[in-house]
Tab-separated table of C-alpha atoms in Angstrom:
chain	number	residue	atom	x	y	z
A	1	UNK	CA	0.000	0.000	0.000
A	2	UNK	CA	1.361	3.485	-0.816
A	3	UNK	CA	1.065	5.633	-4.321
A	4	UNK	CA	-0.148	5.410	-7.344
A	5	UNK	CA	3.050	5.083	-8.860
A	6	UNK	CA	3.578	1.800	-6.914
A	7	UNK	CA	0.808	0.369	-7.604
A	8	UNK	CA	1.486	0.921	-11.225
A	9	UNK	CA	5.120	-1.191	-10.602
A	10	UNK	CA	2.792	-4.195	-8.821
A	11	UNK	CA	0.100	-3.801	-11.480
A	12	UNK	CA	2.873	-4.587	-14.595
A	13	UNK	CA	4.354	-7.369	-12.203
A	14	UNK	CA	0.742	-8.865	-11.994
A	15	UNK	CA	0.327	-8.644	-15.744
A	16	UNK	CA	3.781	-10.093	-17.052
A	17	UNK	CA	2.255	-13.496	-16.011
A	18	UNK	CA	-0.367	-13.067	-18.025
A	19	UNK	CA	-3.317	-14.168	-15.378
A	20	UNK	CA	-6.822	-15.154	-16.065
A	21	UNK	CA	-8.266	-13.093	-13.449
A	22	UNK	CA	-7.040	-11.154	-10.078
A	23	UNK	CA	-8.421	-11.214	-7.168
A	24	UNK	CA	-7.098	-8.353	-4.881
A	25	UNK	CA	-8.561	-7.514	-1.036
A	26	UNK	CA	-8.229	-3.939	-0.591
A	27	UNK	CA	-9.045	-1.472	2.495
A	28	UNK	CA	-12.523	0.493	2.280
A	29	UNK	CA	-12.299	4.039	0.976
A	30	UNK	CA	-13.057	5.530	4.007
A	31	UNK	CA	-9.944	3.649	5.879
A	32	UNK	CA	-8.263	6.471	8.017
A	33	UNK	CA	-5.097	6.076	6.076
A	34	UNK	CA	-7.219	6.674	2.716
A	35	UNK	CA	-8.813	9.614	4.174
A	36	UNK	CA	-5.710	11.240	5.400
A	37	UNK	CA	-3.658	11.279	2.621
A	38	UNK	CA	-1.208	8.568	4.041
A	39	UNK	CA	-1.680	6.209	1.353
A	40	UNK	CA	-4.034	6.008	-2.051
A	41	UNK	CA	-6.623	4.034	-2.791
A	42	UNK	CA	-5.378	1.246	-4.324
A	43	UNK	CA	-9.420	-0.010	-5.666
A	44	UNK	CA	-9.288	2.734	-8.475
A	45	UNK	CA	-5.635	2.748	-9.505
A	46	UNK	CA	-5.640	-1.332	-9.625
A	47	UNK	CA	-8.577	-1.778	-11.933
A	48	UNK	CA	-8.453	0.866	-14.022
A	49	UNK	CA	-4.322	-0.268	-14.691
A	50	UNK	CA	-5.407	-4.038	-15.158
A	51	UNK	CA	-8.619	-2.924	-16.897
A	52	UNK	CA	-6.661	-1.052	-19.393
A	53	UNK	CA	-4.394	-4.270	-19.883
A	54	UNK	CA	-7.859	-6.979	-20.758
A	55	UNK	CA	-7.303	-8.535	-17.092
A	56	UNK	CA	-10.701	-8.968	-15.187
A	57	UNK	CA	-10.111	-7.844	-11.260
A	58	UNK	CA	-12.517	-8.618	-8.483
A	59	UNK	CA	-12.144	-6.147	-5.437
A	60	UNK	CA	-12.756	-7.349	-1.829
A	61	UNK	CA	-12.476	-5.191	1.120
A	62	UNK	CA	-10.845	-6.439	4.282
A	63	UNK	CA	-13.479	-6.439	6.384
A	64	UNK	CA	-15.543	-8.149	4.159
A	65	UNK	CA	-13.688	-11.709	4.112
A	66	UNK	CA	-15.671	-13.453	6.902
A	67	UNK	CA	-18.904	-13.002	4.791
A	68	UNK	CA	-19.713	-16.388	2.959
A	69	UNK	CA	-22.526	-14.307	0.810
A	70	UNK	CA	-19.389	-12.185	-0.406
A	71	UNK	CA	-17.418	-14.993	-0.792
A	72	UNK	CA	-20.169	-16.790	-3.329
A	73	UNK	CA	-20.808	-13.393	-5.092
A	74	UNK	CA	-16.586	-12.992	-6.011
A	75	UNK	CA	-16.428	-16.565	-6.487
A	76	UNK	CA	-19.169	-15.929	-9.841
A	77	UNK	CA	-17.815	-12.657	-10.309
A	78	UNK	CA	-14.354	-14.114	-10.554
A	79	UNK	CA	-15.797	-17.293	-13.216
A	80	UNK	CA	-17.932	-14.505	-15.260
A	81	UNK	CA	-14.528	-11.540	-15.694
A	82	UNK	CA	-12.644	-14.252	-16.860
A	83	UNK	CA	-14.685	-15.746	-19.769
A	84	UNK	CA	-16.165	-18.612	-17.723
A	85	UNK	CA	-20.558	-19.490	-18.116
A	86	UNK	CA	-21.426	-21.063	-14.702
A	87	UNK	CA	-24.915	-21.911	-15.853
A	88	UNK	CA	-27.137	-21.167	-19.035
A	89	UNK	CA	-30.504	-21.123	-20.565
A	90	UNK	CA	-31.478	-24.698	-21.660
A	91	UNK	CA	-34.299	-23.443	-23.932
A	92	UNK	CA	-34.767	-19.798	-24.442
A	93	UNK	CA	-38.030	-19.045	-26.474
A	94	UNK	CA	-38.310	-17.926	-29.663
A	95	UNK	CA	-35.667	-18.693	-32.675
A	96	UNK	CA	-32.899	-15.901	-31.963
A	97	UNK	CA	-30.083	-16.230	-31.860
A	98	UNK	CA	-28.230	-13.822	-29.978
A	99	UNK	CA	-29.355	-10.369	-27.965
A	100	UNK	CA	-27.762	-7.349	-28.136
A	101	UNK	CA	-28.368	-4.435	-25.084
A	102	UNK	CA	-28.051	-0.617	-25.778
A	103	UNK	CA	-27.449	1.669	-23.190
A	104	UNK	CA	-26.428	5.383	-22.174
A	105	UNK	CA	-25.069	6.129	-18.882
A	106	UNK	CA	-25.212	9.724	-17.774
A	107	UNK	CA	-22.104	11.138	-15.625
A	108	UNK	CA	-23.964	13.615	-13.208
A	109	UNK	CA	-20.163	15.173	-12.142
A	110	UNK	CA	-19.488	16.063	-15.939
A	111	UNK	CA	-23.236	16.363	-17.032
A	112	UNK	CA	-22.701	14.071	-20.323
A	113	UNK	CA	-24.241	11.081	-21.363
A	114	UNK	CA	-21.820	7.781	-21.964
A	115	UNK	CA	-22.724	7.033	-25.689
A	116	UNK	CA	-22.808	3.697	-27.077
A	117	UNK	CA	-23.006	1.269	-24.438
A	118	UNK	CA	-23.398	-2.781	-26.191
A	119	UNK	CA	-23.634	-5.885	-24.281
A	120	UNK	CA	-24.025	-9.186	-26.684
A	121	UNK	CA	-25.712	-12.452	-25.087
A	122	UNK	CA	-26.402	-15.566	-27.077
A	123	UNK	CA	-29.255	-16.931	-27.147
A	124	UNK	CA	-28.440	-19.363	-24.091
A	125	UNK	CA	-28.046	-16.284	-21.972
A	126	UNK	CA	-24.052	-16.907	-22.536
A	127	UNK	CA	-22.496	-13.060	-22.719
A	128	UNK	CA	-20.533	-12.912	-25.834
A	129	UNK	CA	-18.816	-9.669	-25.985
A	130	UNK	CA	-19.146	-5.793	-24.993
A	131	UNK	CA	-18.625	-2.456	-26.311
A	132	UNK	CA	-18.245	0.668	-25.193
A	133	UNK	CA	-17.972	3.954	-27.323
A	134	UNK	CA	-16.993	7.433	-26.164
A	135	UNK	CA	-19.202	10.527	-24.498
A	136	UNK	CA	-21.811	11.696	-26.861
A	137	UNK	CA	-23.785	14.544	-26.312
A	138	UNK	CA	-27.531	13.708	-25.670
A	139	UNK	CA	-29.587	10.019	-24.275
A	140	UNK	CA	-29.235	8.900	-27.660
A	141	UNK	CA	-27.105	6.914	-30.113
A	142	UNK	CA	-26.088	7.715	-33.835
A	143	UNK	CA	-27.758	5.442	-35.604
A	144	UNK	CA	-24.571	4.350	-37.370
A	145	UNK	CA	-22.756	3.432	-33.963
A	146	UNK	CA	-25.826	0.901	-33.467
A	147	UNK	CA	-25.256	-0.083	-37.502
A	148	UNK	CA	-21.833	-0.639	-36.310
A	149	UNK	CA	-22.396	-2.413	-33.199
A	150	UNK	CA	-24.498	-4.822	-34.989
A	151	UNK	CA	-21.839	-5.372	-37.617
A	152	UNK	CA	-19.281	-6.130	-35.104
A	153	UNK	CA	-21.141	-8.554	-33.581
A	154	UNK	CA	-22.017	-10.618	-37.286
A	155	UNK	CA	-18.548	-10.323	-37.972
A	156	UNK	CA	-17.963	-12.145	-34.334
A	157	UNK	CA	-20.826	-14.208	-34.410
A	158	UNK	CA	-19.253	-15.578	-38.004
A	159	UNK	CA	-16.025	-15.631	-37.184
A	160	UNK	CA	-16.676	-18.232	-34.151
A	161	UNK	CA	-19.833	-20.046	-35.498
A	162	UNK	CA	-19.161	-20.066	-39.278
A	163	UNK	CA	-22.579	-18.891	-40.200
A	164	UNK	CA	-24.683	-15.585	-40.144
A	165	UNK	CA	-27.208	-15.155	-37.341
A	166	UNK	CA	-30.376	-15.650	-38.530
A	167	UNK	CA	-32.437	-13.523	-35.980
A	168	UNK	CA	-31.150	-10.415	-33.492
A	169	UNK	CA	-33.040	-9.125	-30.837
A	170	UNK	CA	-32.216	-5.332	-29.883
A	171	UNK	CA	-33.282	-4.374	-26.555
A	172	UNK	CA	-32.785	-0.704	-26.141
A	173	UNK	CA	-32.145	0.406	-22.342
A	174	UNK	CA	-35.452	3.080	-22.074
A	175	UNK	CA	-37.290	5.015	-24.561
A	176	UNK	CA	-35.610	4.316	-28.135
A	177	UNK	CA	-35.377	7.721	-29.980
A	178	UNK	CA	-33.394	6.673	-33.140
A	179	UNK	CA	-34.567	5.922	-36.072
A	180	UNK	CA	-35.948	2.636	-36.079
A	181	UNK	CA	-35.789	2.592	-40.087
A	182	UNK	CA	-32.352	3.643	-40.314
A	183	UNK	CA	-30.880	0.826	-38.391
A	184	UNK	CA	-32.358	-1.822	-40.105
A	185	UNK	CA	-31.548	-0.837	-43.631
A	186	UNK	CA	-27.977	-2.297	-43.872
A	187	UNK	CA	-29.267	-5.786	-42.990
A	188	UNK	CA	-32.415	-5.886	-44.723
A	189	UNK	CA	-30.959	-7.599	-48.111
A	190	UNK	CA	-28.891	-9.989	-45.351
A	191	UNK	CA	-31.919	-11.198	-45.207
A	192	UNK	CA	-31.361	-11.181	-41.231
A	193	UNK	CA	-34.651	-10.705	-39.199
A	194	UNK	CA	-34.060	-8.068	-35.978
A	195	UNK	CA	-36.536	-7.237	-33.239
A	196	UNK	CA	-36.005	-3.931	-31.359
A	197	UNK	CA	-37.473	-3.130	-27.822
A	198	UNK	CA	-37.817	-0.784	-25.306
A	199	UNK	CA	-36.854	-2.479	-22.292
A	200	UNK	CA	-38.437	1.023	-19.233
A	201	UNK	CA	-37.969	0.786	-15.976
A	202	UNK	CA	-39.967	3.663	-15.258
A	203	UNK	CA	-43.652	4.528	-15.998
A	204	UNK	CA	-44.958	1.044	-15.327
A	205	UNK	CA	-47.497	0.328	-13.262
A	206	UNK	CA	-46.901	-2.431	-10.056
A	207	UNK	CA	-48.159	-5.506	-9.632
A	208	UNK	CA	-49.851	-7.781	-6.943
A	209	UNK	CA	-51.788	-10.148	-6.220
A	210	UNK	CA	-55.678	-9.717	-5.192
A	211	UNK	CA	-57.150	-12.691	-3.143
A	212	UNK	CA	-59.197	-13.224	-0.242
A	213	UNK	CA	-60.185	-9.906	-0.495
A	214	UNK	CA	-56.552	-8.179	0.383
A	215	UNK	CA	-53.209	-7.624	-1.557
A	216	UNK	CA	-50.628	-9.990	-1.782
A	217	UNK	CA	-47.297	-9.967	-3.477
A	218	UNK	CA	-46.869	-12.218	-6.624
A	219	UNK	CA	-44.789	-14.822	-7.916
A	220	UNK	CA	-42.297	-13.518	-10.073
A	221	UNK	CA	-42.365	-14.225	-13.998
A	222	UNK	CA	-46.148	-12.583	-14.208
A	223	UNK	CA	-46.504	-11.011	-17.158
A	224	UNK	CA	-49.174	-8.801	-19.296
A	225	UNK	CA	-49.691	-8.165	-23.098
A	226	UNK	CA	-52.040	-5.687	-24.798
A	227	UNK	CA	-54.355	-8.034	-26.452
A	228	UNK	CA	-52.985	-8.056	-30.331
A	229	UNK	CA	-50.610	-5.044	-29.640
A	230	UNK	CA	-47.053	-3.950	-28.953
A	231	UNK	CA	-46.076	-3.959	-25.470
A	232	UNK	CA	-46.953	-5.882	-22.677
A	233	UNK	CA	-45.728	-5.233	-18.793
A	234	UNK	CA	-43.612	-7.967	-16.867
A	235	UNK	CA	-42.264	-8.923	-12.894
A	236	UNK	CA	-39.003	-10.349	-12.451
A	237	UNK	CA	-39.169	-9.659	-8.909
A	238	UNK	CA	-41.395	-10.917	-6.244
A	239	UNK	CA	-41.922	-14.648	-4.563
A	240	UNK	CA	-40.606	-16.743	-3.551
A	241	UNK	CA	-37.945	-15.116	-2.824
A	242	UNK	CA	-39.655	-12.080	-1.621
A	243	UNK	CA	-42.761	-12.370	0.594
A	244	UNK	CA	-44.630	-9.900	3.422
A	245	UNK	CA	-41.331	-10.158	5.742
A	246	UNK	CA	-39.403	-8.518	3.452
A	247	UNK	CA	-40.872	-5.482	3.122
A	248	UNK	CA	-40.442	-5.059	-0.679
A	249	UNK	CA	-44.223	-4.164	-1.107
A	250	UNK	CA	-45.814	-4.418	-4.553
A	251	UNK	CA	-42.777	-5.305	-7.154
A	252	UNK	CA	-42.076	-2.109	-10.027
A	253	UNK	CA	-42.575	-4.180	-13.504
A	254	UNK	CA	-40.578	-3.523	-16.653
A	255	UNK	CA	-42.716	-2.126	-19.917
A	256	UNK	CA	-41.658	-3.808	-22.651
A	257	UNK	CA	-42.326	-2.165	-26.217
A	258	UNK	CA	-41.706	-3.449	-29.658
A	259	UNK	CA	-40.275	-0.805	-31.951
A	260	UNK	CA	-39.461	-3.036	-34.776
A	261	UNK	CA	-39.969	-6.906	-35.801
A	262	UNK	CA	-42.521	-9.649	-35.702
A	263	UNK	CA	-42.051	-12.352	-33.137
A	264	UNK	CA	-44.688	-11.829	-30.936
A	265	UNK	CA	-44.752	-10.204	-27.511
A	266	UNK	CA	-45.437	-13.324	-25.382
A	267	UNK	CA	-42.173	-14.681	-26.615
A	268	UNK	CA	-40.201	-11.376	-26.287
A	269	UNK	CA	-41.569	-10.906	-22.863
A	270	UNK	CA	-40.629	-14.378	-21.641
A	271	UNK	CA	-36.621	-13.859	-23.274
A	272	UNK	CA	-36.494	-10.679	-21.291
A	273	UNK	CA	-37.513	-12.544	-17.891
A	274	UNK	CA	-35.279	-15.874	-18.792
A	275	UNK	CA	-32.592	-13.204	-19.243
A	276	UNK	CA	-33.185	-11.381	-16.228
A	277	UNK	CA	-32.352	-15.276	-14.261
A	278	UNK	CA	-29.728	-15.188	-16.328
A	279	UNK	CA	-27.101	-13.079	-14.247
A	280	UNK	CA	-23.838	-14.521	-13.224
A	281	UNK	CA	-25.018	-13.785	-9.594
A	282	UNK	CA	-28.489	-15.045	-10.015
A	283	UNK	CA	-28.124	-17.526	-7.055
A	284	UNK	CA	-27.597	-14.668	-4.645
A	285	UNK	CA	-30.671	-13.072	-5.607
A	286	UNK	CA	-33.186	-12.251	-8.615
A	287	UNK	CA	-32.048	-9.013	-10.738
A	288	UNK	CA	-34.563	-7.093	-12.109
A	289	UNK	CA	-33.340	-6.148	-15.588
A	290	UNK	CA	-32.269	-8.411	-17.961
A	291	UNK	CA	-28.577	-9.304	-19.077
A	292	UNK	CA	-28.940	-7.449	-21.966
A	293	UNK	CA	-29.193	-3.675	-20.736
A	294	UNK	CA	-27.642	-4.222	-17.031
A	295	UNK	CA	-24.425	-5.433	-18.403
A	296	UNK	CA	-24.512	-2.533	-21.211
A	297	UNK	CA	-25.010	-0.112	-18.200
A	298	UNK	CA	-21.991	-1.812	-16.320
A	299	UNK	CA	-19.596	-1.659	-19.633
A	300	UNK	CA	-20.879	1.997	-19.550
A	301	UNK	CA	-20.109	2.971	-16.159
A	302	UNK	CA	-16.344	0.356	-16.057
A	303	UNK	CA	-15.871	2.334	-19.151
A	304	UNK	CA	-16.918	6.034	-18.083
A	305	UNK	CA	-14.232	5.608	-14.706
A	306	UNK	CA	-11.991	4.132	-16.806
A	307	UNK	CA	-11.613	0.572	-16.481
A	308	UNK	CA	-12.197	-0.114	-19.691
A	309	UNK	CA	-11.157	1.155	-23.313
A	310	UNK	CA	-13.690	2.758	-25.359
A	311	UNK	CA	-14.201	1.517	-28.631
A	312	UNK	CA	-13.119	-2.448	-28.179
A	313	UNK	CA	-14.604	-5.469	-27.866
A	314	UNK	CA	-14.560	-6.772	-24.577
A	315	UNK	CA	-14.703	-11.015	-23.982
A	316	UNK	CA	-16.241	-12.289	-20.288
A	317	UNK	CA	-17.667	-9.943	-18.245
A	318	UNK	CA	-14.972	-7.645	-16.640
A	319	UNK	CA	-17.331	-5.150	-15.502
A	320	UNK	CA	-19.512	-7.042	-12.873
C-alpha cells in the first residue's frame, strides 16, 4: 500500500504473467489512512491499470472476508470476468439467436451522457462480448454506432460459429429515440430478421396479487400483453424469494415495447424474464433487468471511470 506510482510497478508485475483473473482484497475508501492522505486508494488505480491491460479484477475489502454471501458473489464474479458461463438457458423461447443491449449512462459530475453502451448475449443467456464507445452529447445513439455495433457482432458471431445469425433481438435500455428505419436498412438484403425493444424501468405500473379480499405480493415471472398489440408489462421480482417479511411491497414491472420486428410479444416478454435469471449472480438473488441492458449499463459505467477502453470489444464480463 502506498502511491499510485507503486501500484502501477505491482500492477505490470501482476500482468507479465499473463493471469486469467485477479483477485485483490483492498481497504474500504473511508480507511483512516485513505482519508488522510497517508496512502491512495489502491481499488481505483488497480482496476483501471489491469482494466486497461484486458485482465478482469474482483475487489474485496478487508473487512468483508468473513462473509460467505461475499465470498459466493466474487467466487461468480471471478468465473464470469474471466470468460467462464457457470450456468445457461437450456431453452430460451423464440428462434434468436443472440441479444444485443443498448445503453447510455449519464455522468452527473461532468453532465454528459456515456454514448454507445453494447452488451451481446447468445441466445443461451451466454455473454458474448461488450462495447463501449466514447461521451456523446444527448440520451441517444447515432444510428450508425448501433449499424456498427451490430456489424461487429455478425462479424464475431461468423467468425466463431461459421454462419450468419439468422435472428437479433435489440433491446434498447429506455425510450428508443433513433430511427428505427435507419438501423435496419444495412441488414435488410442480409436477409437477417431483428426485433427492437424498449426495455423502461420507469412509468410502469406495479403488480400484486388480489385474493381473499386483500393484496398480496406475486410470484415472479407474471406477465401482461395488450391483447394483439405492442407492449406488454412484466415482474421479475417478487416470490418466492420475496414475501410480506421482506418489506419489498408491490414489485415495479418492466414495460416492454416493440419498436421493430414480428415475433410476438409473449415470446419477447418471456426472453427478457429468462434473461433477467440469467445473471452470473443469479443464485444470490433475482435481478430485475435483464442481461442485456444491465451489463450494457456496467460496460458503460467500467468504461466512463476508466476501467475499460472505449471503442473495443470486450470477452467475459470484466465489468460485474
Amino acid at each position: 500500500l502506498g502511491g499510485k506510482l507503486g501500484y502501477n510497478e505491482v500492477t505490470t508485475t501482476v500482468a507479465a504473467s499473463d493471469p486469467d483473473a485477479v483477485l485483490a482484497i483492498v481497504p474500504s475508501p473511508d480507511n483512516e489512512f485513505i482519508r488522510d492522505g497517508t496512502i491512495d486508494d489502491p481499488y481505483k488505480e488497480l482496476k483501471k491499470a489491469l482494466g486497461k491491460q484486458s485482465i478482469p479484477t474482483q475487489m474485496v475489502k478487508a473487512e468483508n472476508l468473513d462473509n460467505s454471501w461475499v465470498h459466493r458473489n466474487t467466487a461468480l464474479g471471478l468465473i464470469g470476468g474471466a470468460g467462464g458461463v457457470p450456468w445457461r438457458v437450456a431453452d430460451m423461447p423464440g428462434d434468436v439467436d443472440c441479444f444485443i443491449g443498448l445503453d447510455a449512462t449519464y455522468d452527473q459530475q461532468k453532465d454528459q451522457f456515456l454514448g454507445a453502451s453494447a452488451s451481446v448475449v447468445r441466445a443461451d443467456g451466454t455473454v458474448f462480448v461488450s462495447k463501449s464507445q466514447s461521451l456523446q452529447s444527448g440520451e441517444t445513439f447515432d444510428e450508425d454506432v448501433i449499424i456498427d455495433v451490430v456489424q461487429d457482432v455478425h462479424r464475431e458471431f461468423v467468425s466463431r460459429e461459421s454462419k450468419s445469425p439468422d435472428h437479433i433481438v435489440i433491446h434498447r435500455d429506455g425510450r428508443l429515440f433513433e430511427d428505427v428505419d435507419t438501423i435496419l436498412e444495412p441488414f435488410a438484403e442480409a436477409g437477417i430478421e431483428i426485433d427492437i425493444l424498449d426495455v423502461r424501468k420507469s412509468g410502469a405500473p406495479r403488480e400484486a396479487l388480489y385474493k381473499n379480499s386483500e393484496f398480496r405480493i406475486d410470484e415472479k415471472g407474471r406477465l401482461f400483453m395488450e391483447q394483439g398489440g405492442d407492449y406488454g408489462f412484466l415482474t421479475t421480482t417478487g416470490r418466492p424469494e420475496f414475501d410480506e417479511s421482506t418489506g419489498l411491497g408491490t414489485p415495479r414491472t418492466l414495460r416492454i415495447v416493440r419498436r421493430a420486428g414480428d415475433t410476438d410479444m409473449q415470446t419477447l416478454l418471456e426472453q427478457v424474464y429468462w434473461l433477467s435469471e440469467s445473471h452470473v449472480g443469479s443464485a444470490q438473488r433475482s435481478t430485475r433487468l435483464p442481461i442485456s441492458t444491465y451489463y450494457a449499463d456496467r460496460c458503460a459505467e467500467h468504461a466512463r471511470d476508466g476501467y475499460l477502453v472505449h471503442g473495443e470489444l470486450v470477452h467475459g464480463i470484466p465489468y460485474l
